[in-house]
Amino acid sequence: MLEKLIGQKIELLPKVPKDNERLCDICGGTGWLYEKGRGFIETCHNCYNGVLQLCEICHEPVRGMCMNEGCRNHWETERENRLLSKAVISSYKDVPNEHKEMMYSDDYQYNEGYFMEIENFIEYCNDEDIPLPEYVWSTQKIPLSLDASSIIESACEELHEDAYENITKEDELQEFLDDWCNQQSGVDSYSVNYKYAIRVDSK
Ligand SMILES: [Zn+2]
Ligand SMILES: [Zn+2]
Protein backbone atom coordinates (compact mmCIF):
# COMPACT_ATOMS: atom_id res chain seq x y z
CA MET A 1 0.00 0.00 0.00
CA LEU A 2 2.75 2.41 1.07
CA GLU A 3 4.79 1.69 -2.05
CA LYS A 4 1.83 2.49 -4.14
CA LEU A 5 1.43 5.92 -2.55
CA ILE A 6 5.10 6.92 -2.73
CA GLY A 7 5.92 8.52 -6.01
CA GLN A 8 2.33 8.92 -6.91
CA LYS A 9 1.79 12.30 -8.47
CA ILE A 10 -0.68 14.34 -6.49
CA GLU A 11 -2.86 16.19 -8.86
CA LEU A 12 -4.90 18.96 -7.37
CA LEU A 13 -7.97 19.90 -9.27
CA PRO A 14 -9.47 23.36 -8.95
CA LYS A 15 -12.73 23.55 -7.03
CA VAL A 16 -15.93 24.32 -8.83
CA PRO A 17 -17.21 27.65 -7.53
CA LYS A 18 -20.85 27.92 -6.46
CA ASP A 19 -23.03 30.98 -6.80
CA ASN A 20 -21.46 33.79 -4.81
CA GLU A 21 -18.06 32.16 -5.00
CA ARG A 22 -15.05 32.68 -7.22
CA LEU A 23 -11.87 30.69 -7.72
CA CYS A 24 -8.95 32.04 -5.72
CA ASP A 25 -6.49 33.78 -8.07
CA ILE A 26 -3.47 33.01 -5.86
CA CYS A 27 -3.75 29.22 -5.89
CA GLY A 28 -5.89 28.91 -9.02
CA GLY A 29 -8.70 27.29 -7.06
CA THR A 30 -6.88 24.28 -5.63
CA GLY A 31 -6.44 25.68 -2.10
CA TRP A 32 -2.77 24.64 -2.15
CA LEU A 33 0.46 26.37 -3.07
CA TYR A 34 3.45 24.66 -4.62
CA GLU A 35 6.86 26.17 -4.02
CA LYS A 36 9.36 25.35 -6.71
CA GLY A 37 12.76 24.25 -5.43
CA ARG A 38 11.56 23.66 -1.88
CA GLY A 39 9.15 21.20 -3.31
CA PHE A 40 6.43 21.24 -0.71
CA ILE A 41 2.86 22.09 -0.87
CA GLU A 42 1.29 24.42 1.68
CA THR A 43 -2.26 25.59 2.06
CA CYS A 44 -3.12 28.81 0.29
CA HIS A 45 -3.20 31.81 2.63
CA ASN A 46 -5.64 33.69 0.44
CA CYS A 47 -8.54 31.28 0.63
CA TYR A 48 -9.80 28.49 2.79
CA ASN A 49 -10.37 25.85 0.16
CA GLY A 50 -9.69 27.25 -3.28
CA VAL A 51 -12.72 29.45 -3.52
CA LEU A 52 -13.40 32.96 -2.27
CA GLN A 53 -16.80 33.95 -0.91
CA LEU A 54 -18.26 36.91 -2.76
CA CYS A 55 -20.47 39.61 -1.31
CA GLU A 56 -24.02 39.13 -2.58
CA ILE A 57 -24.32 42.83 -3.29
CA CYS A 58 -21.02 44.08 -4.74
CA HIS A 59 -19.59 40.65 -5.71
CA GLU A 60 -16.21 41.48 -4.17
CA PRO A 61 -14.45 38.71 -2.19
CA VAL A 62 -15.37 38.92 1.50
CA ARG A 63 -14.69 37.15 4.74
CA GLY A 64 -17.82 37.47 6.83
CA MET A 65 -19.70 40.71 6.43
CA CYS A 66 -18.80 42.99 3.52
CA MET A 67 -17.43 46.26 4.83
CA ASN A 68 -18.27 48.35 1.74
CA GLU A 69 -20.44 51.25 2.82
CA GLY A 70 -23.18 50.56 0.28
CA CYS A 71 -23.34 46.90 1.28
CA ARG A 72 -23.30 47.71 5.00
CA ASN A 73 -26.21 50.09 4.46
CA HIS A 74 -28.07 47.42 2.53
CA TRP A 75 -27.73 44.87 5.36
CA GLU A 76 -28.46 47.50 7.97
CA THR A 77 -31.70 48.45 6.18
CA GLU A 78 -32.64 44.80 5.85
CA ARG A 79 -32.01 44.21 9.56
CA GLU A 80 -33.99 47.32 10.45
CA ASN A 81 -36.92 46.14 8.30
CA ARG A 82 -36.83 42.74 9.94
CA LEU A 83 -36.96 44.35 13.38
CA LEU A 84 -39.73 46.70 12.26
CA SER A 85 -41.85 43.84 10.99
CA LYS A 86 -41.86 42.34 14.50
CA ALA A 87 -42.17 45.59 16.44
CA VAL A 88 -45.25 47.53 17.52
CA ILE A 89 -45.10 50.81 15.62
CA SER A 90 -46.25 53.44 18.09
CA SER A 91 -46.41 57.11 18.72
CA TYR A 92 -44.44 58.16 21.77
CA LYS A 93 -47.51 58.63 23.99
CA ASP A 94 -48.76 55.08 23.36
CA VAL A 95 -45.54 53.42 24.52
CA PRO A 96 -45.69 52.20 28.14
CA ASN A 97 -43.54 54.35 30.42
CA GLU A 98 -41.17 51.58 31.40
CA HIS A 99 -40.14 51.20 27.77
CA LYS A 100 -39.49 54.86 27.01
CA GLU A 101 -37.55 56.13 30.01
CA MET A 102 -34.66 55.70 27.62
CA MET A 103 -34.80 55.30 23.87
CA TYR A 104 -32.24 53.97 21.46
CA SER A 105 -31.04 54.69 17.94
CA ASP A 106 -28.02 53.43 15.98
CA ASP A 107 -27.74 56.96 14.59
CA TYR A 108 -27.07 58.46 18.01
CA GLN A 109 -23.33 58.47 18.58
CA TYR A 110 -23.36 59.53 22.23
CA ASN A 111 -24.12 57.45 25.30
CA GLU A 112 -23.88 54.25 23.26
CA GLY A 113 -27.01 55.23 21.34
CA TYR A 114 -29.30 55.87 24.34
CA PHE A 115 -31.17 59.12 25.07
CA MET A 116 -34.06 60.28 27.23
CA GLU A 117 -35.78 62.85 25.04
CA ILE A 118 -36.77 62.52 21.39
CA GLU A 119 -36.28 66.30 21.09
CA ASN A 120 -32.60 65.93 21.99
CA PHE A 121 -32.23 63.20 19.41
CA ILE A 122 -33.85 65.34 16.69
CA GLU A 123 -31.58 68.23 17.63
CA TYR A 124 -28.56 65.93 17.46
CA CYS A 125 -29.50 64.69 13.98
CA ASN A 126 -30.02 68.25 12.75
CA ASP A 127 -26.69 69.40 14.17
CA GLU A 128 -24.81 66.45 12.69
CA ASP A 129 -26.60 66.54 9.31
CA ILE A 130 -27.89 63.03 9.85
CA PRO A 131 -31.14 62.34 7.98
CA LEU A 132 -33.81 62.00 10.63
CA PRO A 133 -34.88 58.34 10.86
CA GLU A 134 -38.57 57.51 11.02
CA TYR A 135 -38.28 55.50 14.22
CA VAL A 136 -36.26 55.14 17.37
CA TRP A 137 -36.41 52.06 19.59
CA SER A 138 -37.86 51.30 22.98
CA THR A 139 -35.73 49.94 25.80
CA GLN A 140 -35.96 47.68 28.79
CA LYS A 141 -34.90 48.87 32.23
CA ILE A 142 -32.42 46.63 34.01
CA PRO A 143 -32.66 47.45 37.72
CA LEU A 144 -30.06 46.72 40.37
CA SER A 145 -30.83 43.41 42.02
CA LEU A 146 -29.12 41.22 44.57
CA ASP A 147 -30.02 37.60 44.98
CA ALA A 148 -30.16 36.37 48.59
CA SER A 149 -29.61 32.71 47.81
CA SER A 150 -26.50 33.28 45.71
CA ILE A 151 -25.06 35.61 48.36
CA ILE A 152 -25.68 32.98 51.04
CA GLU A 153 -24.34 30.23 48.83
CA SER A 154 -21.06 32.00 48.18
CA ALA A 155 -20.75 32.97 51.86
CA CYS A 156 -21.18 29.30 52.82
CA GLU A 157 -18.57 27.99 50.39
CA GLU A 158 -15.78 28.26 52.98
CA LEU A 159 -17.90 26.92 55.83
CA HIS A 160 -18.61 23.33 56.85
CA GLU A 161 -20.49 21.31 54.29
CA ASP A 162 -23.96 21.43 55.90
CA ALA A 163 -23.80 25.16 56.64
CA TYR A 164 -25.94 26.14 53.66
CA GLU A 165 -28.64 23.63 54.62
CA ASN A 166 -28.88 25.20 58.07
CA ILE A 167 -29.56 28.72 56.83
CA THR A 168 -33.03 30.06 57.67
CA LYS A 169 -34.98 33.22 56.88
CA GLU A 170 -33.56 33.56 53.39
CA ASP A 171 -36.77 35.32 52.33
CA GLU A 172 -36.22 38.00 54.98
CA LEU A 173 -32.78 38.71 53.59
CA GLN A 174 -34.24 38.92 50.08
CA GLU A 175 -36.84 41.45 51.26
CA PHE A 176 -34.11 43.51 52.86
CA LEU A 177 -31.99 43.36 49.70
CA ASP A 178 -34.92 44.36 47.45
CA ASP A 179 -35.68 47.29 49.71
CA TRP A 180 -32.02 48.31 49.80
CA CYS A 181 -31.72 48.10 46.00
CA ASN A 182 -34.81 50.29 45.60
CA GLN A 183 -33.17 53.00 47.68
CA GLN A 184 -30.20 53.26 45.32
CA SER A 185 -30.29 55.83 42.56
CA GLY A 186 -28.37 56.30 39.36
CA VAL A 187 -27.77 52.59 38.92
CA ASP A 188 -30.61 51.52 36.60
CA SER A 189 -29.40 50.50 33.19
CA TYR A 190 -31.25 50.23 29.92
CA SER A 191 -31.01 47.91 27.03
CA VAL A 192 -32.65 48.31 23.62
CA ASN A 193 -35.45 45.77 23.25
CA TYR A 194 -36.88 46.51 19.75
CA LYS A 195 -40.38 45.95 21.07
CA TYR A 196 -41.74 49.36 20.13
CA ALA A 197 -40.68 51.37 17.11
CA ILE A 198 -41.41 54.89 18.29
CA ARG A 199 -42.30 57.36 15.54
CA VAL A 200 -39.86 60.24 15.73
CA ASP A 201 -42.38 62.85 14.54
CA SER A 202 -44.90 61.84 17.21
CA LYS A 203 -45.35 63.34 20.66
ZN1 LIG B 1 -6.20 30.23 -2.72
ZN1 LIG C 1 -20.24 44.12 -0.72
PDB file of C-alpha atoms and ligand atoms in Angstrom:
ATOM      1  CA  MET A   1       0.000   0.000   0.000  1.00  0.00           C
ATOM      2  CA  LEU A   2       2.746   2.407   1.070  1.00  0.00           C
ATOM      3  CA  GLU A   3       4.792   1.693  -2.048  1.00  0.00           C
ATOM      4  CA  LYS A   4       1.834   2.491  -4.138  1.00  0.00           C
ATOM      5  CA  LEU A   5       1.429   5.917  -2.548  1.00  0.00           C
ATOM      6  CA  ILE A   6       5.098   6.923  -2.730  1.00  0.00           C
ATOM      7  CA  GLY A   7       5.922   8.522  -6.007  1.00  0.00           C
ATOM      8  CA  GLN A   8       2.331   8.919  -6.914  1.00  0.00           C
ATOM      9  CA  LYS A   9       1.794  12.297  -8.469  1.00  0.00           C
ATOM     10  CA  ILE A  10      -0.679  14.337  -6.494  1.00  0.00           C
ATOM     11  CA  GLU A  11      -2.865  16.189  -8.859  1.00  0.00           C
ATOM     12  CA  LEU A  12      -4.900  18.961  -7.371  1.00  0.00           C
ATOM     13  CA  LEU A  13      -7.968  19.902  -9.273  1.00  0.00           C
ATOM     14  CA  PRO A  14      -9.472  23.360  -8.946  1.00  0.00           C
ATOM     15  CA  LYS A  15     -12.726  23.547  -7.026  1.00  0.00           C
ATOM     16  CA  VAL A  16     -15.934  24.318  -8.835  1.00  0.00           C
ATOM     17  CA  PRO A  17     -17.213  27.651  -7.532  1.00  0.00           C
ATOM     18  CA  LYS A  18     -20.848  27.920  -6.459  1.00  0.00           C
ATOM     19  CA  ASP A  19     -23.030  30.984  -6.804  1.00  0.00           C
ATOM     20  CA  ASN A  20     -21.460  33.794  -4.808  1.00  0.00           C
ATOM     21  CA  GLU A  21     -18.059  32.155  -4.999  1.00  0.00           C
ATOM     22  CA  ARG A  22     -15.054  32.677  -7.223  1.00  0.00           C
ATOM     23  CA  LEU A  23     -11.867  30.690  -7.723  1.00  0.00           C
ATOM     24  CA  CYS A  24      -8.953  32.042  -5.719  1.00  0.00           C
ATOM     25  CA  ASP A  25      -6.487  33.777  -8.068  1.00  0.00           C
ATOM     26  CA  ILE A  26      -3.466  33.005  -5.859  1.00  0.00           C
ATOM     27  CA  CYS A  27      -3.753  29.221  -5.894  1.00  0.00           C
ATOM     28  CA  GLY A  28      -5.891  28.915  -9.017  1.00  0.00           C
ATOM     29  CA  GLY A  29      -8.701  27.291  -7.058  1.00  0.00           C
ATOM     30  CA  THR A  30      -6.883  24.282  -5.632  1.00  0.00           C
ATOM     31  CA  GLY A  31      -6.444  25.676  -2.104  1.00  0.00           C
ATOM     32  CA  TRP A  32      -2.766  24.641  -2.151  1.00  0.00           C
ATOM     33  CA  LEU A  33       0.465  26.370  -3.067  1.00  0.00           C
ATOM     34  CA  TYR A  34       3.449  24.661  -4.620  1.00  0.00           C
ATOM     35  CA  GLU A  35       6.858  26.168  -4.016  1.00  0.00           C
ATOM     36  CA  LYS A  36       9.356  25.349  -6.712  1.00  0.00           C
ATOM     37  CA  GLY A  37      12.764  24.253  -5.427  1.00  0.00           C
ATOM     38  CA  ARG A  38      11.562  23.656  -1.878  1.00  0.00           C
ATOM     39  CA  GLY A  39       9.147  21.201  -3.308  1.00  0.00           C
ATOM     40  CA  PHE A  40       6.435  21.242  -0.706  1.00  0.00           C
ATOM     41  CA  ILE A  41       2.860  22.095  -0.873  1.00  0.00           C
ATOM     42  CA  GLU A  42       1.290  24.422   1.679  1.00  0.00           C
ATOM     43  CA  THR A  43      -2.264  25.591   2.063  1.00  0.00           C
ATOM     44  CA  CYS A  44      -3.120  28.813   0.291  1.00  0.00           C
ATOM     45  CA  HIS A  45      -3.197  31.813   2.628  1.00  0.00           C
ATOM     46  CA  ASN A  46      -5.636  33.693   0.440  1.00  0.00           C
ATOM     47  CA  CYS A  47      -8.544  31.282   0.625  1.00  0.00           C
ATOM     48  CA  TYR A  48      -9.800  28.486   2.787  1.00  0.00           C
ATOM     49  CA  ASN A  49     -10.367  25.855   0.163  1.00  0.00           C
ATOM     50  CA  GLY A  50      -9.686  27.247  -3.283  1.00  0.00           C
ATOM     51  CA  VAL A  51     -12.716  29.451  -3.521  1.00  0.00           C
ATOM     52  CA  LEU A  52     -13.404  32.960  -2.275  1.00  0.00           C
ATOM     53  CA  GLN A  53     -16.804  33.947  -0.910  1.00  0.00           C
ATOM     54  CA  LEU A  54     -18.256  36.911  -2.761  1.00  0.00           C
ATOM     55  CA  CYS A  55     -20.475  39.609  -1.312  1.00  0.00           C
ATOM     56  CA  GLU A  56     -24.021  39.132  -2.581  1.00  0.00           C
ATOM     57  CA  ILE A  57     -24.323  42.830  -3.287  1.00  0.00           C
ATOM     58  CA  CYS A  58     -21.021  44.077  -4.742  1.00  0.00           C
ATOM     59  CA  HIS A  59     -19.588  40.650  -5.711  1.00  0.00           C
ATOM     60  CA  GLU A  60     -16.213  41.479  -4.166  1.00  0.00           C
ATOM     61  CA  PRO A  61     -14.453  38.713  -2.187  1.00  0.00           C
ATOM     62  CA  VAL A  62     -15.373  38.924   1.504  1.00  0.00           C
ATOM     63  CA  ARG A  63     -14.693  37.145   4.742  1.00  0.00           C
ATOM     64  CA  GLY A  64     -17.823  37.465   6.834  1.00  0.00           C
ATOM     65  CA  MET A  65     -19.700  40.708   6.429  1.00  0.00           C
ATOM     66  CA  CYS A  66     -18.802  42.990   3.524  1.00  0.00           C
ATOM     67  CA  MET A  67     -17.429  46.256   4.832  1.00  0.00           C
ATOM     68  CA  ASN A  68     -18.269  48.348   1.743  1.00  0.00           C
ATOM     69  CA  GLU A  69     -20.438  51.248   2.818  1.00  0.00           C
ATOM     70  CA  GLY A  70     -23.178  50.557   0.281  1.00  0.00           C
ATOM     71  CA  CYS A  71     -23.343  46.901   1.279  1.00  0.00           C
ATOM     72  CA  ARG A  72     -23.303  47.713   5.001  1.00  0.00           C
ATOM     73  CA  ASN A  73     -26.212  50.091   4.462  1.00  0.00           C
ATOM     74  CA  HIS A  74     -28.066  47.417   2.535  1.00  0.00           C
ATOM     75  CA  TRP A  75     -27.728  44.870   5.360  1.00  0.00           C
ATOM     76  CA  GLU A  76     -28.465  47.497   7.967  1.00  0.00           C
ATOM     77  CA  THR A  77     -31.700  48.448   6.179  1.00  0.00           C
ATOM     78  CA  GLU A  78     -32.639  44.803   5.853  1.00  0.00           C
ATOM     79  CA  ARG A  79     -32.014  44.210   9.564  1.00  0.00           C
ATOM     80  CA  GLU A  80     -33.995  47.321  10.453  1.00  0.00           C
ATOM     81  CA  ASN A  81     -36.920  46.138   8.301  1.00  0.00           C
ATOM     82  CA  ARG A  82     -36.832  42.737   9.944  1.00  0.00           C
ATOM     83  CA  LEU A  83     -36.957  44.354  13.377  1.00  0.00           C
ATOM     84  CA  LEU A  84     -39.731  46.699  12.264  1.00  0.00           C
ATOM     85  CA  SER A  85     -41.853  43.840  10.990  1.00  0.00           C
ATOM     86  CA  LYS A  86     -41.855  42.338  14.495  1.00  0.00           C
ATOM     87  CA  ALA A  87     -42.169  45.591  16.436  1.00  0.00           C
ATOM     88  CA  VAL A  88     -45.252  47.531  17.521  1.00  0.00           C
ATOM     89  CA  ILE A  89     -45.097  50.807  15.625  1.00  0.00           C
ATOM     90  CA  SER A  90     -46.252  53.435  18.089  1.00  0.00           C
ATOM     91  CA  SER A  91     -46.413  57.113  18.717  1.00  0.00           C
ATOM     92  CA  TYR A  92     -44.442  58.158  21.771  1.00  0.00           C
ATOM     93  CA  LYS A  93     -47.511  58.632  23.993  1.00  0.00           C
ATOM     94  CA  ASP A  94     -48.756  55.079  23.364  1.00  0.00           C
ATOM     95  CA  VAL A  95     -45.543  53.418  24.524  1.00  0.00           C
ATOM     96  CA  PRO A  96     -45.692  52.203  28.140  1.00  0.00           C
ATOM     97  CA  ASN A  97     -43.542  54.347  30.424  1.00  0.00           C
ATOM     98  CA  GLU A  98     -41.173  51.580  31.402  1.00  0.00           C
ATOM     99  CA  HIS A  99     -40.135  51.198  27.766  1.00  0.00           C
ATOM    100  CA  LYS A 100     -39.495  54.863  27.012  1.00  0.00           C
ATOM    101  CA  GLU A 101     -37.551  56.131  30.014  1.00  0.00           C
ATOM    102  CA  MET A 102     -34.660  55.697  27.618  1.00  0.00           C
ATOM    103  CA  MET A 103     -34.800  55.296  23.867  1.00  0.00           C
ATOM    104  CA  TYR A 104     -32.239  53.970  21.458  1.00  0.00           C
ATOM    105  CA  SER A 105     -31.045  54.692  17.936  1.00  0.00           C
ATOM    106  CA  ASP A 106     -28.020  53.431  15.983  1.00  0.00           C
ATOM    107  CA  ASP A 107     -27.736  56.959  14.593  1.00  0.00           C
ATOM    108  CA  TYR A 108     -27.071  58.465  18.011  1.00  0.00           C
ATOM    109  CA  GLN A 109     -23.329  58.472  18.584  1.00  0.00           C
ATOM    110  CA  TYR A 110     -23.358  59.528  22.233  1.00  0.00           C
ATOM    111  CA  ASN A 111     -24.122  57.447  25.304  1.00  0.00           C
ATOM    112  CA  GLU A 112     -23.883  54.246  23.260  1.00  0.00           C
ATOM    113  CA  GLY A 113     -27.009  55.234  21.337  1.00  0.00           C
ATOM    114  CA  TYR A 114     -29.297  55.875  24.343  1.00  0.00           C
ATOM    115  CA  PHE A 115     -31.169  59.115  25.065  1.00  0.00           C
ATOM    116  CA  MET A 116     -34.059  60.279  27.228  1.00  0.00           C
ATOM    117  CA  GLU A 117     -35.784  62.848  25.039  1.00  0.00           C
ATOM    118  CA  ILE A 118     -36.767  62.521  21.394  1.00  0.00           C
ATOM    119  CA  GLU A 119     -36.276  66.302  21.089  1.00  0.00           C
ATOM    120  CA  ASN A 120     -32.597  65.925  21.991  1.00  0.00           C
ATOM    121  CA  PHE A 121     -32.232  63.204  19.410  1.00  0.00           C
ATOM    122  CA  ILE A 122     -33.848  65.342  16.691  1.00  0.00           C
ATOM    123  CA  GLU A 123     -31.579  68.228  17.633  1.00  0.00           C
ATOM    124  CA  TYR A 124     -28.557  65.935  17.458  1.00  0.00           C
ATOM    125  CA  CYS A 125     -29.499  64.689  13.976  1.00  0.00           C
ATOM    126  CA  ASN A 126     -30.022  68.252  12.748  1.00  0.00           C
ATOM    127  CA  ASP A 127     -26.685  69.401  14.167  1.00  0.00           C
ATOM    128  CA  GLU A 128     -24.806  66.447  12.689  1.00  0.00           C
ATOM    129  CA  ASP A 129     -26.602  66.542   9.312  1.00  0.00           C
ATOM    130  CA  ILE A 130     -27.887  63.026   9.852  1.00  0.00           C
ATOM    131  CA  PRO A 131     -31.137  62.339   7.980  1.00  0.00           C
ATOM    132  CA  LEU A 132     -33.812  62.000  10.633  1.00  0.00           C
ATOM    133  CA  PRO A 133     -34.878  58.340  10.858  1.00  0.00           C
ATOM    134  CA  GLU A 134     -38.572  57.515  11.023  1.00  0.00           C
ATOM    135  CA  TYR A 135     -38.276  55.502  14.218  1.00  0.00           C
ATOM    136  CA  VAL A 136     -36.260  55.140  17.371  1.00  0.00           C
ATOM    137  CA  TRP A 137     -36.414  52.056  19.593  1.00  0.00           C
ATOM    138  CA  SER A 138     -37.865  51.300  22.982  1.00  0.00           C
ATOM    139  CA  THR A 139     -35.734  49.940  25.799  1.00  0.00           C
ATOM    140  CA  GLN A 140     -35.964  47.683  28.794  1.00  0.00           C
ATOM    141  CA  LYS A 141     -34.901  48.867  32.226  1.00  0.00           C
ATOM    142  CA  ILE A 142     -32.417  46.632  34.014  1.00  0.00           C
ATOM    143  CA  PRO A 143     -32.659  47.450  37.716  1.00  0.00           C
ATOM    144  CA  LEU A 144     -30.056  46.719  40.370  1.00  0.00           C
ATOM    145  CA  SER A 145     -30.827  43.410  42.017  1.00  0.00           C
ATOM    146  CA  LEU A 146     -29.120  41.221  44.572  1.00  0.00           C
ATOM    147  CA  ASP A 147     -30.024  37.600  44.985  1.00  0.00           C
ATOM    148  CA  ALA A 148     -30.164  36.368  48.592  1.00  0.00           C
ATOM    149  CA  SER A 149     -29.613  32.706  47.811  1.00  0.00           C
ATOM    150  CA  SER A 150     -26.504  33.281  45.711  1.00  0.00           C
ATOM    151  CA  ILE A 151     -25.065  35.609  48.361  1.00  0.00           C
ATOM    152  CA  ILE A 152     -25.683  32.981  51.039  1.00  0.00           C
ATOM    153  CA  GLU A 153     -24.337  30.232  48.832  1.00  0.00           C
ATOM    154  CA  SER A 154     -21.062  31.997  48.175  1.00  0.00           C
ATOM    155  CA  ALA A 155     -20.750  32.968  51.858  1.00  0.00           C
ATOM    156  CA  CYS A 156     -21.180  29.299  52.820  1.00  0.00           C
ATOM    157  CA  GLU A 157     -18.569  27.992  50.392  1.00  0.00           C
ATOM    158  CA  GLU A 158     -15.779  28.258  52.980  1.00  0.00           C
ATOM    159  CA  LEU A 159     -17.899  26.923  55.831  1.00  0.00           C
ATOM    160  CA  HIS A 160     -18.606  23.330  56.852  1.00  0.00           C
ATOM    161  CA  GLU A 161     -20.494  21.309  54.288  1.00  0.00           C
ATOM    162  CA  ASP A 162     -23.961  21.428  55.895  1.00  0.00           C
ATOM    163  CA  ALA A 163     -23.800  25.156  56.644  1.00  0.00           C
ATOM    164  CA  TYR A 164     -25.940  26.143  53.663  1.00  0.00           C
ATOM    165  CA  GLU A 165     -28.642  23.626  54.625  1.00  0.00           C
ATOM    166  CA  ASN A 166     -28.881  25.202  58.068  1.00  0.00           C
ATOM    167  CA  ILE A 167     -29.560  28.721  56.833  1.00  0.00           C
ATOM    168  CA  THR A 168     -33.027  30.057  57.674  1.00  0.00           C
ATOM    169  CA  LYS A 169     -34.979  33.223  56.882  1.00  0.00           C
ATOM    170  CA  GLU A 170     -33.557  33.556  53.386  1.00  0.00           C
ATOM    171  CA  ASP A 171     -36.772  35.318  52.331  1.00  0.00           C
ATOM    172  CA  GLU A 172     -36.218  37.999  54.984  1.00  0.00           C
ATOM    173  CA  LEU A 173     -32.777  38.713  53.590  1.00  0.00           C
ATOM    174  CA  GLN A 174     -34.243  38.917  50.081  1.00  0.00           C
ATOM    175  CA  GLU A 175     -36.843  41.447  51.262  1.00  0.00           C
ATOM    176  CA  PHE A 176     -34.112  43.507  52.857  1.00  0.00           C
ATOM    177  CA  LEU A 177     -31.988  43.358  49.702  1.00  0.00           C
ATOM    178  CA  ASP A 178     -34.923  44.361  47.454  1.00  0.00           C
ATOM    179  CA  ASP A 179     -35.681  47.288  49.707  1.00  0.00           C
ATOM    180  CA  TRP A 180     -32.020  48.312  49.796  1.00  0.00           C
ATOM    181  CA  CYS A 181     -31.724  48.104  45.997  1.00  0.00           C
ATOM    182  CA  ASN A 182     -34.811  50.285  45.602  1.00  0.00           C
ATOM    183  CA  GLN A 183     -33.171  52.995  47.683  1.00  0.00           C
ATOM    184  CA  GLN A 184     -30.195  53.264  45.319  1.00  0.00           C
ATOM    185  CA  SER A 185     -30.291  55.830  42.563  1.00  0.00           C
ATOM    186  CA  GLY A 186     -28.374  56.303  39.357  1.00  0.00           C
ATOM    187  CA  VAL A 187     -27.774  52.586  38.924  1.00  0.00           C
ATOM    188  CA  ASP A 188     -30.609  51.522  36.602  1.00  0.00           C
ATOM    189  CA  SER A 189     -29.398  50.504  33.191  1.00  0.00           C
ATOM    190  CA  TYR A 190     -31.248  50.232  29.922  1.00  0.00           C
ATOM    191  CA  SER A 191     -31.011  47.906  27.033  1.00  0.00           C
ATOM    192  CA  VAL A 192     -32.649  48.308  23.621  1.00  0.00           C
ATOM    193  CA  ASN A 193     -35.455  45.771  23.249  1.00  0.00           C
ATOM    194  CA  TYR A 194     -36.882  46.511  19.751  1.00  0.00           C
ATOM    195  CA  LYS A 195     -40.381  45.946  21.075  1.00  0.00           C
ATOM    196  CA  TYR A 196     -41.739  49.365  20.130  1.00  0.00           C
ATOM    197  CA  ALA A 197     -40.677  51.372  17.105  1.00  0.00           C
ATOM    198  CA  ILE A 198     -41.410  54.891  18.292  1.00  0.00           C
ATOM    199  CA  ARG A 199     -42.297  57.362  15.542  1.00  0.00           C
ATOM    200  CA  VAL A 200     -39.863  60.236  15.734  1.00  0.00           C
ATOM    201  CA  ASP A 201     -42.375  62.849  14.537  1.00  0.00           C
ATOM    202  CA  SER A 202     -44.899  61.844  17.207  1.00  0.00           C
ATOM    203  CA  LYS A 203     -45.351  63.339  20.660  1.00  0.00           C
TER     204      LYS A 203
HETATM  205 ZN    ZN B   1      -6.198  30.231  -2.720  1.00  0.00          ZN
HETATM  206 ZN    ZN B   2     -20.236  44.122  -0.718  1.00  0.00          ZN
END
